[in-house]
Amino acid sequence: MSIFQQPILVKLSDSGNFVMLQTYDPQNGRSERFYLSKRTLVDQLDHTAEGVTIESDLQNFCSVALVDTDMTFVVYWLHGSGDVQGYKQSFSVPVSKITQVLSGDSVKHLHVQDCSSKARLSFRPSAHEAIAGIAKDKLKRHAFCRFFRNNLNYGQREKLVIERDTWVKGLYFWSSETPFEGGIVLHETTVMGKDKRPHRKLVYSVHT
């Protein structure tokens, strides 16, 4: 195994209407348990889900997507009190093993990823109230995760610090490794859905 590779052992097991996900890697040790809805996995396998599905369990976030013959996961593990810390894991599991779990079995899968995708999140106390509000609102939660994925190139930075921005009444981010910073601002609009009814549309953007 190359020294540039970081192994992640993934454990998936049946838990009623949920699938229990837990990981282990040499750097972070054993993760908490993440309970993922079976419906999320089934919808991905049946191609009824529209792209990436994002779920949360307590403080943690997980995105799920079907890519060819693998189910890909991106998990943001958040923990601690006061200055909340966290880290990101990206891994994939063969569809054959996902099917086993949905049939009631427990499976383990060893995934090897590039170490350069490792990164850490640090939420300052001033940001806790805003993060809690995002976690409680499904639309905000999905928009926030899309923002990290599409705008911040998060996996390429060692540490990203999130704090409250009193000027724009939002959040502010900066990197401890590179001159990379800006505000995170929420924009809310109303769009007409396929059902001809108005729906909220939330988008987070960078304010510099």
mmCIF file of N, CA and C in Angstrom, residues 51-141:
data_model
loop_
_atom_site.group_PDB
_atom_site.id
_atom_site.type_symbol
_atom_site.label_atom_id
_atom_site.label_comp_id
_atom_site.label_asym_id
_atom_site.label_seq_id
_atom_site.Cartn_x
_atom_site.Cartn_y
_atom_site.Cartn_z
ATOM 1 N N GLY A 51 -30.031 12.913 -8.029
ATOM 2 C CA GLY A 51 -28.628 13.205 -7.730
ATOM 3 C C GLY A 51 -28.238 12.798 -6.328
ATOM 4 N N VAL A 52 -27.498 13.666 -5.656
ATOM 5 C CA VAL A 52 -26.972 13.384 -4.321
ATOM 6 C C VAL A 52 -28.060 13.547 -3.271
ATOM 7 N N THR A 53 -28.131 12.608 -2.334
ATOM 8 C CA THR A 53 -29.037 12.695 -1.190
ATOM 9 C C THR A 53 -28.217 13.018 0.053
ATOM 10 N N ILE A 54 -28.686 13.959 0.843
ATOM 11 C CA ILE A 54 -27.953 14.376 2.044
ATOM 12 C C ILE A 54 -28.796 14.105 3.275
ATOM 13 N N GLU A 55 -28.188 13.481 4.283
ATOM 14 C CA GLU A 55 -28.868 13.198 5.544
ATOM 15 C C GLU A 55 -28.021 13.694 6.706
ATOM 16 N N SER A 56 -28.661 13.843 7.869
ATOM 17 C CA SER A 56 -27.942 14.216 9.079
ATOM 18 C C SER A 56 -28.345 13.293 10.211
ATOM 19 N N ASP A 57 -27.424 13.076 11.128
ATOM 20 C CA ASP A 57 -27.681 12.290 12.327
ATOM 21 C C ASP A 57 -26.956 12.990 13.466
ATOM 22 N N LEU A 58 -27.736 13.604 14.377
ATOM 23 C CA LEU A 58 -27.167 14.452 15.423
ATOM 24 C C LEU A 58 -26.348 15.563 14.768
ATOM 25 N N GLN A 59 -25.054 15.658 15.068
ATOM 26 C CA GLN A 59 -24.232 16.735 14.501
ATOM 27 C C GLN A 59 -23.630 16.377 13.150
ATOM 28 N N ASN A 60 -23.745 15.127 12.751
ATOM 29 C CA ASN A 60 -23.028 14.634 11.579
ATOM 30 C C ASN A 60 -23.864 14.744 10.300
ATOM 31 N N PHE A 61 -23.168 14.905 9.168
ATOM 32 C CA PHE A 61 -23.819 15.000 7.864
ATOM 33 C C PHE A 61 -23.251 13.922 6.942
ATOM 34 N N CYS A 62 -24.084 13.412 6.041
ATOM 35 C CA CYS A 62 -23.632 12.391 5.089
ATOM 36 C C CYS A 62 -24.333 12.593 3.755
ATOM 37 N N SER A 63 -23.546 12.617 2.666
ATOM 38 C CA SER A 63 -24.130 12.659 1.332
ATOM 39 C C SER A 63 -23.947 11.286 0.678
ATOM 40 N N VAL A 64 -24.957 10.872 -0.072
ATOM 41 C CA VAL A 64 -24.962 9.546 -0.688
ATOM 42 C C VAL A 64 -25.311 9.687 -2.162
ATOM 43 N N ALA A 65 -24.582 8.975 -3.021
ATOM 44 C CA ALA A 65 -24.860 9.025 -4.455
ATOM 45 C C ALA A 65 -24.420 7.722 -5.108
ATOM 46 N N LEU A 66 -25.186 7.283 -6.082
ATOM 47 C CA LEU A 66 -24.843 6.088 -6.854
ATOM 48 C C LEU A 66 -23.969 6.499 -8.033
ATOM 49 N N VAL A 67 -22.771 5.908 -8.114
ATOM 50 C CA VAL A 67 -21.845 6.194 -9.206
ATOM 51 C C VAL A 67 -21.411 4.865 -9.822
ATOM 52 N N ASP A 68 -21.937 4.581 -11.008
ATOM 53 C CA ASP A 68 -21.656 3.313 -11.693
ATOM 54 C C ASP A 68 -22.067 2.134 -10.800
ATOM 55 N N THR A 69 -21.108 1.326 -10.389
ATOM 56 C CA THR A 69 -21.430 0.132 -9.587
ATOM 57 C C THR A 69 -21.072 0.322 -8.110
ATOM 58 N N ASP A 70 -20.880 1.582 -7.704
ATOM 59 C CA ASP A 70 -20.533 1.873 -6.311
ATOM 60 C C ASP A 70 -21.509 2.887 -5.713
ATOM 61 N N MET A 71 -21.708 2.772 -4.402
ATOM 62 C CA MET A 71 -22.428 3.800 -3.664
ATOM 63 C C MET A 71 -21.367 4.651 -2.973
ATOM 64 N N THR A 72 -21.356 5.939 -3.283
ATOM 65 C CA THR A 72 -20.327 6.815 -2.725
ATOM 66 C C THR A 72 -20.892 7.588 -1.525
ATOM 67 N N PHE A 73 -20.064 7.767 -0.520
ATOM 68 C CA PHE A 73 -20.448 8.461 0.707
ATOM 69 C C PHE A 73 -19.430 9.563 1.012
ATOM 70 N N VAL A 74 -19.922 10.696 1.456
ATOM 71 C CA VAL A 74 -19.069 11.753 2.000
ATOM 72 C C VAL A 74 -19.654 12.101 3.367
ATOM 73 N N VAL A 75 -18.886 11.842 4.432
ATOM 74 C CA VAL A 75 -19.389 12.047 5.792
ATOM 75 C C VAL A 75 -18.580 13.148 6.477
ATOM 76 N N TYR A 76 -19.293 14.088 7.081
ATOM 77 C CA TYR A 76 -18.672 15.116 7.907
ATOM 78 C C TYR A 76 -18.960 14.747 9.357
ATOM 79 N N TRP A 77 -17.928 14.260 10.062
ATOM 80 C CA TRP A 77 -18.062 13.875 11.465
ATOM 81 C C TRP A 77 -17.741 15.105 12.338
ATOM 82 N N LEU A 78 -18.726 15.578 13.078
ATOM 83 C CA LEU A 78 -18.543 16.740 13.945
ATOM 84 C C LEU A 78 -18.686 16.306 15.399
ATOM 85 N N HIS A 79 -17.836 16.855 16.265
ATOM 86 C CA HIS A 79 -17.862 16.426 17.656
ATOM 87 C C HIS A 79 -17.260 17.501 18.556
ATOM 88 N N GLY A 80 -17.422 17.297 19.860
ATOM 89 C CA GLY A 80 -16.817 18.180 20.846
ATOM 90 C C GLY A 80 -17.787 19.212 21.366
ATOM 91 N N SER A 81 -17.411 19.861 22.444
ATOM 92 C CA SER A 81 -18.197 20.947 23.026
ATOM 93 C C SER A 81 -17.334 22.200 23.031
ATOM 94 N N GLY A 82 -17.975 23.360 23.051
ATOM 95 C CA GLY A 82 -17.216 24.600 22.947
ATOM 96 C C GLY A 82 -16.806 24.828 21.504
ATOM 97 N N ASP A 83 -15.534 24.681 21.215
ATOM 98 C CA ASP A 83 -15.023 24.825 19.848
ATOM 99 C C ASP A 83 -15.164 23.480 19.140
ATOM 100 N N VAL A 84 -16.267 23.316 18.392
ATOM 101 C CA VAL A 84 -16.583 22.033 17.756
ATOM 102 C C VAL A 84 -15.545 21.700 16.688
ATOM 103 N N GLN A 85 -15.056 20.474 16.701
ATOM 104 C CA GLN A 85 -14.076 20.006 15.734
ATOM 105 C C GLN A 85 -14.733 18.975 14.819
ATOM 106 N N GLY A 86 -14.064 18.634 13.732
ATOM 107 C CA GLY A 86 -14.619 17.630 12.843
ATOM 108 C C GLY A 86 -13.650 17.236 11.753
ATOM 109 N N TYR A 87 -14.016 16.220 11.009
ATOM 110 C CA TYR A 87 -13.213 15.792 9.876
ATOM 111 C C TYR A 87 -14.126 15.180 8.816
ATOM 112 N N LYS A 88 -13.585 15.067 7.630
ATOM 113 C CA LYS A 88 -14.346 14.583 6.476
ATOM 114 C C LYS A 88 -13.791 13.242 6.022
ATOM 115 N N GLN A 89 -14.689 12.324 5.651
ATOM 116 C CA GLN A 89 -14.285 11.052 5.052
ATOM 117 C C GLN A 89 -15.067 10.843 3.761
ATOM 118 N N SER A 90 -14.364 10.438 2.715
ATOM 119 C CA SER A 90 -14.996 10.100 1.436
ATOM 120 C C SER A 90 -14.650 8.659 1.109
ATOM 121 N N PHE A 91 -15.662 7.861 0.782
ATOM 122 C CA PHE A 91 -15.402 6.458 0.458
ATOM 123 C C PHE A 91 -16.552 5.903 -0.375
ATOM 124 N N SER A 92 -16.320 4.766 -0.972
ATOM 125 C CA SER A 92 -17.351 4.109 -1.775
ATOM 126 C C SER A 92 -17.462 2.646 -1.379
ATOM 127 N N VAL A 93 -18.662 2.107 -1.556
ATOM 128 C CA VAL A 93 -18.948 0.709 -1.225
ATOM 129 C C VAL A 93 -19.636 0.078 -2.436
ATOM 130 N N PRO A 94 -19.214 -1.111 -2.866
ATOM 131 C CA PRO A 94 -19.852 -1.759 -4.013
ATOM 132 C C PRO A 94 -21.352 -1.951 -3.796
ATOM 133 N N VAL A 95 -22.118 -1.797 -4.872
ATOM 134 C CA VAL A 95 -23.563 -1.959 -4.791
ATOM 135 C C VAL A 95 -23.942 -3.349 -4.282
ATOM 136 N N SER A 96 -23.156 -4.356 -4.624
ATOM 137 C CA SER A 96 -23.457 -5.713 -4.179
ATOM 138 C C SER A 96 -23.502 -5.807 -2.659
ATOM 139 N N LYS A 97 -22.616 -5.056 -1.982
ATOM 140 C CA LYS A 97 -22.604 -5.073 -0.513
ATOM 141 C C LYS A 97 -23.757 -4.246 0.066
ATOM 142 N N ILE A 98 -24.122 -3.176 -0.623
ATOM 143 C CA ILE A 98 -25.281 -2.387 -0.187
ATOM 144 C C ILE A 98 -26.536 -3.252 -0.247
ATOM 145 N N THR A 99 -26.668 -4.043 -1.289
ATOM 146 C CA THR A 99 -27.819 -4.938 -1.438
ATOM 147 C C THR A 99 -27.858 -5.970 -0.318
ATOM 148 N N GLN A 100 -26.693 -6.481 0.079
ATOM 149 C CA GLN A 100 -26.618 -7.427 1.184
ATOM 150 C C GLN A 100 -27.161 -6.817 2.470
ATOM 151 N N VAL A 101 -26.758 -5.574 2.741
ATOM 152 C CA VAL A 101 -27.205 -4.901 3.963
ATOM 153 C C VAL A 101 -28.715 -4.690 3.946
ATOM 154 N N LEU A 102 -29.255 -4.290 2.801
ATOM 155 C CA LEU A 102 -30.690 -4.073 2.691
ATOM 156 C C LEU A 102 -31.479 -5.365 2.833
ATOM 157 N N SER A 103 -30.777 -6.494 2.665
ATOM 158 C CA SER A 103 -31.403 -7.808 2.843
ATOM 159 C C SER A 103 -31.275 -8.310 4.277
ATOM 160 N N GLY A 104 -30.637 -7.504 5.133
ATOM 161 C CA GLY A 104 -30.543 -7.858 6.540
ATOM 162 C C GLY A 104 -29.180 -8.305 7.019
ATOM 163 N N ASP A 105 -28.175 -8.321 6.146
ATOM 164 C CA ASP A 105 -26.839 -8.763 6.533
ATOM 165 C C ASP A 105 -26.001 -7.591 7.053
ATOM 166 N N SER A 106 -24.880 -7.931 7.657
ATOM 167 C CA SER A 106 -23.866 -6.947 8.039
ATOM 168 C C SER A 106 -22.654 -7.164 7.143
ATOM 169 N N VAL A 107 -22.048 -6.072 6.671
ATOM 170 C CA VAL A 107 -20.893 -6.197 5.778
ATOM 171 C C VAL A 107 -19.783 -5.250 6.220
ATOM 172 N N LYS A 108 -18.569 -5.584 5.803
ATOM 173 C CA LYS A 108 -17.412 -4.711 6.001
ATOM 174 C C LYS A 108 -16.739 -4.513 4.648
ATOM 175 N N HIS A 109 -16.206 -3.322 4.455
ATOM 176 C CA HIS A 109 -15.536 -3.015 3.183
ATOM 177 C C HIS A 109 -14.333 -2.128 3.464
ATOM 178 N N LEU A 110 -13.194 -2.471 2.890
ATOM 179 C CA LEU A 110 -11.987 -1.665 3.052
ATOM 180 C C LEU A 110 -11.829 -0.758 1.849
ATOM 181 N N HIS A 111 -11.888 0.541 2.094
ATOM 182 C CA HIS A 111 -11.729 1.536 1.032
ATOM 183 C C HIS A 111 -10.393 2.238 1.225
ATOM 184 N N VAL A 112 -9.713 2.520 0.127
ATOM 185 C CA VAL A 112 -8.433 3.229 0.180
ATOM 186 C C VAL A 112 -8.602 4.554 -0.546
ATOM 187 N N GLN A 113 -8.288 5.650 0.141
ATOM 188 C CA GLN A 113 -8.455 6.975 -0.444
ATOM 189 C C GLN A 113 -7.146 7.748 -0.394
ATOM 190 N N ASP A 114 -7.111 8.816 -1.190
ATOM 191 C CA ASP A 114 -5.948 9.702 -1.231
ATOM 192 C C ASP A 114 -5.932 10.563 0.027
ATOM 193 N N CYS A 115 -4.805 10.601 0.726
ATOM 194 C CA CYS A 115 -4.690 11.394 1.956
ATOM 195 C C CYS A 115 -4.950 12.871 1.719
ATOM 196 N N SER A 116 -4.733 13.351 0.490
ATOM 197 C CA SER A 116 -4.893 14.780 0.238
ATOM 198 C C SER A 116 -6.336 15.222 0.387
ATOM 199 N N SER A 117 -7.292 14.266 0.401
ATOM 200 C CA SER A 117 -8.689 14.642 0.542
ATOM 201 C C SER A 117 -9.088 14.840 1.999
ATOM 202 N N LYS A 118 -8.162 14.568 2.946
ATOM 203 C CA LYS A 118 -8.468 14.754 4.348
ATOM 204 C C LYS A 118 -8.501 16.242 4.682
ATOM 205 N N ALA A 119 -9.439 16.616 5.527
ATOM 206 C CA ALA A 119 -9.519 18.007 5.962
ATOM 207 C C ALA A 119 -10.263 18.048 7.293
ATOM 208 N N ARG A 120 -10.102 19.154 8.015
ATOM 209 C CA ARG A 120 -10.737 19.286 9.309
ATOM 210 C C ARG A 120 -11.566 20.559 9.350
ATOM 211 N N LEU A 121 -12.718 20.453 10.018
ATOM 212 C CA LEU A 121 -13.575 21.607 10.241
ATOM 213 C C LEU A 121 -13.447 22.042 11.692
ATOM 214 N N SER A 122 -13.439 23.337 11.910
ATOM 215 C CA SER A 122 -13.434 23.868 13.271
ATOM 216 C C SER A 122 -14.510 24.936 13.365
ATOM 217 N N PHE A 123 -15.561 24.659 14.155
ATOM 218 C CA PHE A 123 -16.641 25.621 14.333
ATOM 219 C C PHE A 123 -16.404 26.396 15.633
ATOM 220 N N ARG A 124 -16.220 27.699 15.514
ATOM 221 C CA ARG A 124 -16.042 28.531 16.696
ATOM 222 C C ARG A 124 -17.375 28.647 17.453
ATOM 223 N N PRO A 125 -17.333 28.890 18.766
ATOM 224 C CA PRO A 125 -18.570 29.001 19.555
ATOM 225 C C PRO A 125 -19.576 29.988 18.975
ATOM 226 N N SER A 126 -19.102 31.068 18.356
ATOM 227 C CA SER A 126 -20.007 32.071 17.797
ATOM 228 C C SER A 126 -20.872 31.526 16.662
ATOM 229 N N ALA A 127 -20.445 30.395 16.059
ATOM 230 C CA ALA A 127 -21.176 29.825 14.920
ATOM 231 C C ALA A 127 -22.159 28.741 15.333
ATOM 232 N N HIS A 128 -22.132 28.324 16.595
ATOM 233 C CA HIS A 128 -22.930 27.164 17.011
ATOM 234 C C HIS A 128 -24.433 27.359 16.812
ATOM 235 N N GLU A 129 -24.943 28.555 17.151
ATOM 236 C CA GLU A 129 -26.372 28.798 17.013
ATOM 237 C C GLU A 129 -26.803 28.719 15.551
ATOM 238 N N ALA A 130 -26.002 29.291 14.666
ATOM 239 C CA ALA A 130 -26.326 29.265 13.237
ATOM 240 C C ALA A 130 -26.272 27.846 12.685
ATOM 241 N N ILE A 131 -25.258 27.056 13.102
ATOM 242 C CA ILE A 131 -25.129 25.683 12.627
ATOM 243 C C ILE A 131 -26.302 24.839 13.119
ATOM 244 N N ALA A 132 -26.727 25.064 14.366
ATOM 245 C CA ALA A 132 -27.868 24.323 14.909
ATOM 246 C C ALA A 132 -29.135 24.625 14.104
ATOM 247 N N GLY A 133 -29.300 25.898 13.717
ATOM 248 C CA GLY A 133 -30.456 26.264 12.909
ATOM 249 C C GLY A 133 -30.435 25.620 11.539
ATOM 250 N N ILE A 134 -29.253 25.524 10.942
ATOM 251 C CA ILE A 134 -29.112 24.877 9.637
ATOM 252 C C ILE A 134 -29.452 23.390 9.740
ATOM 253 N N ALA A 135 -28.965 22.743 10.801
ATOM 254 C CA ALA A 135 -29.180 21.305 10.959
ATOM 255 C C ALA A 135 -30.662 20.959 11.117
ATOM 256 N N LYS A 136 -31.449 21.875 11.695
ATOM 257 C CA LYS A 136 -32.871 21.606 11.932
ATOM 258 C C LYS A 136 -33.738 21.805 10.693
ATOM 259 N N ASP A 137 -33.230 22.555 9.712
ATOM 260 C CA ASP A 137 -34.001 22.887 8.509
ATOM 261 C C ASP A 137 -33.472 22.063 7.340
ATOM 262 N N LYS A 138 -34.291 21.179 6.799
ATOM 263 C CA LYS A 138 -33.856 20.267 5.741
ATOM 264 C C LYS A 138 -33.330 21.015 4.523
ATOM 265 N N LEU A 139 -34.028 22.067 4.085
ATOM 266 C CA LEU A 139 -33.601 22.811 2.906
ATOM 267 C C LEU A 139 -32.279 23.537 3.164
ATOM 268 N N LYS A 140 -32.150 24.152 4.343
ATOM 269 C CA LYS A 140 -30.897 24.826 4.677
ATOM 270 C C LYS A 140 -29.750 23.823 4.757
ATOM 271 N N ARG A 141 -30.023 22.657 5.340
ATOM 272 C CA ARG A 141 -28.988 21.626 5.491
ATOM 273 C C ARG A 141 -28.468 21.175 4.134
#
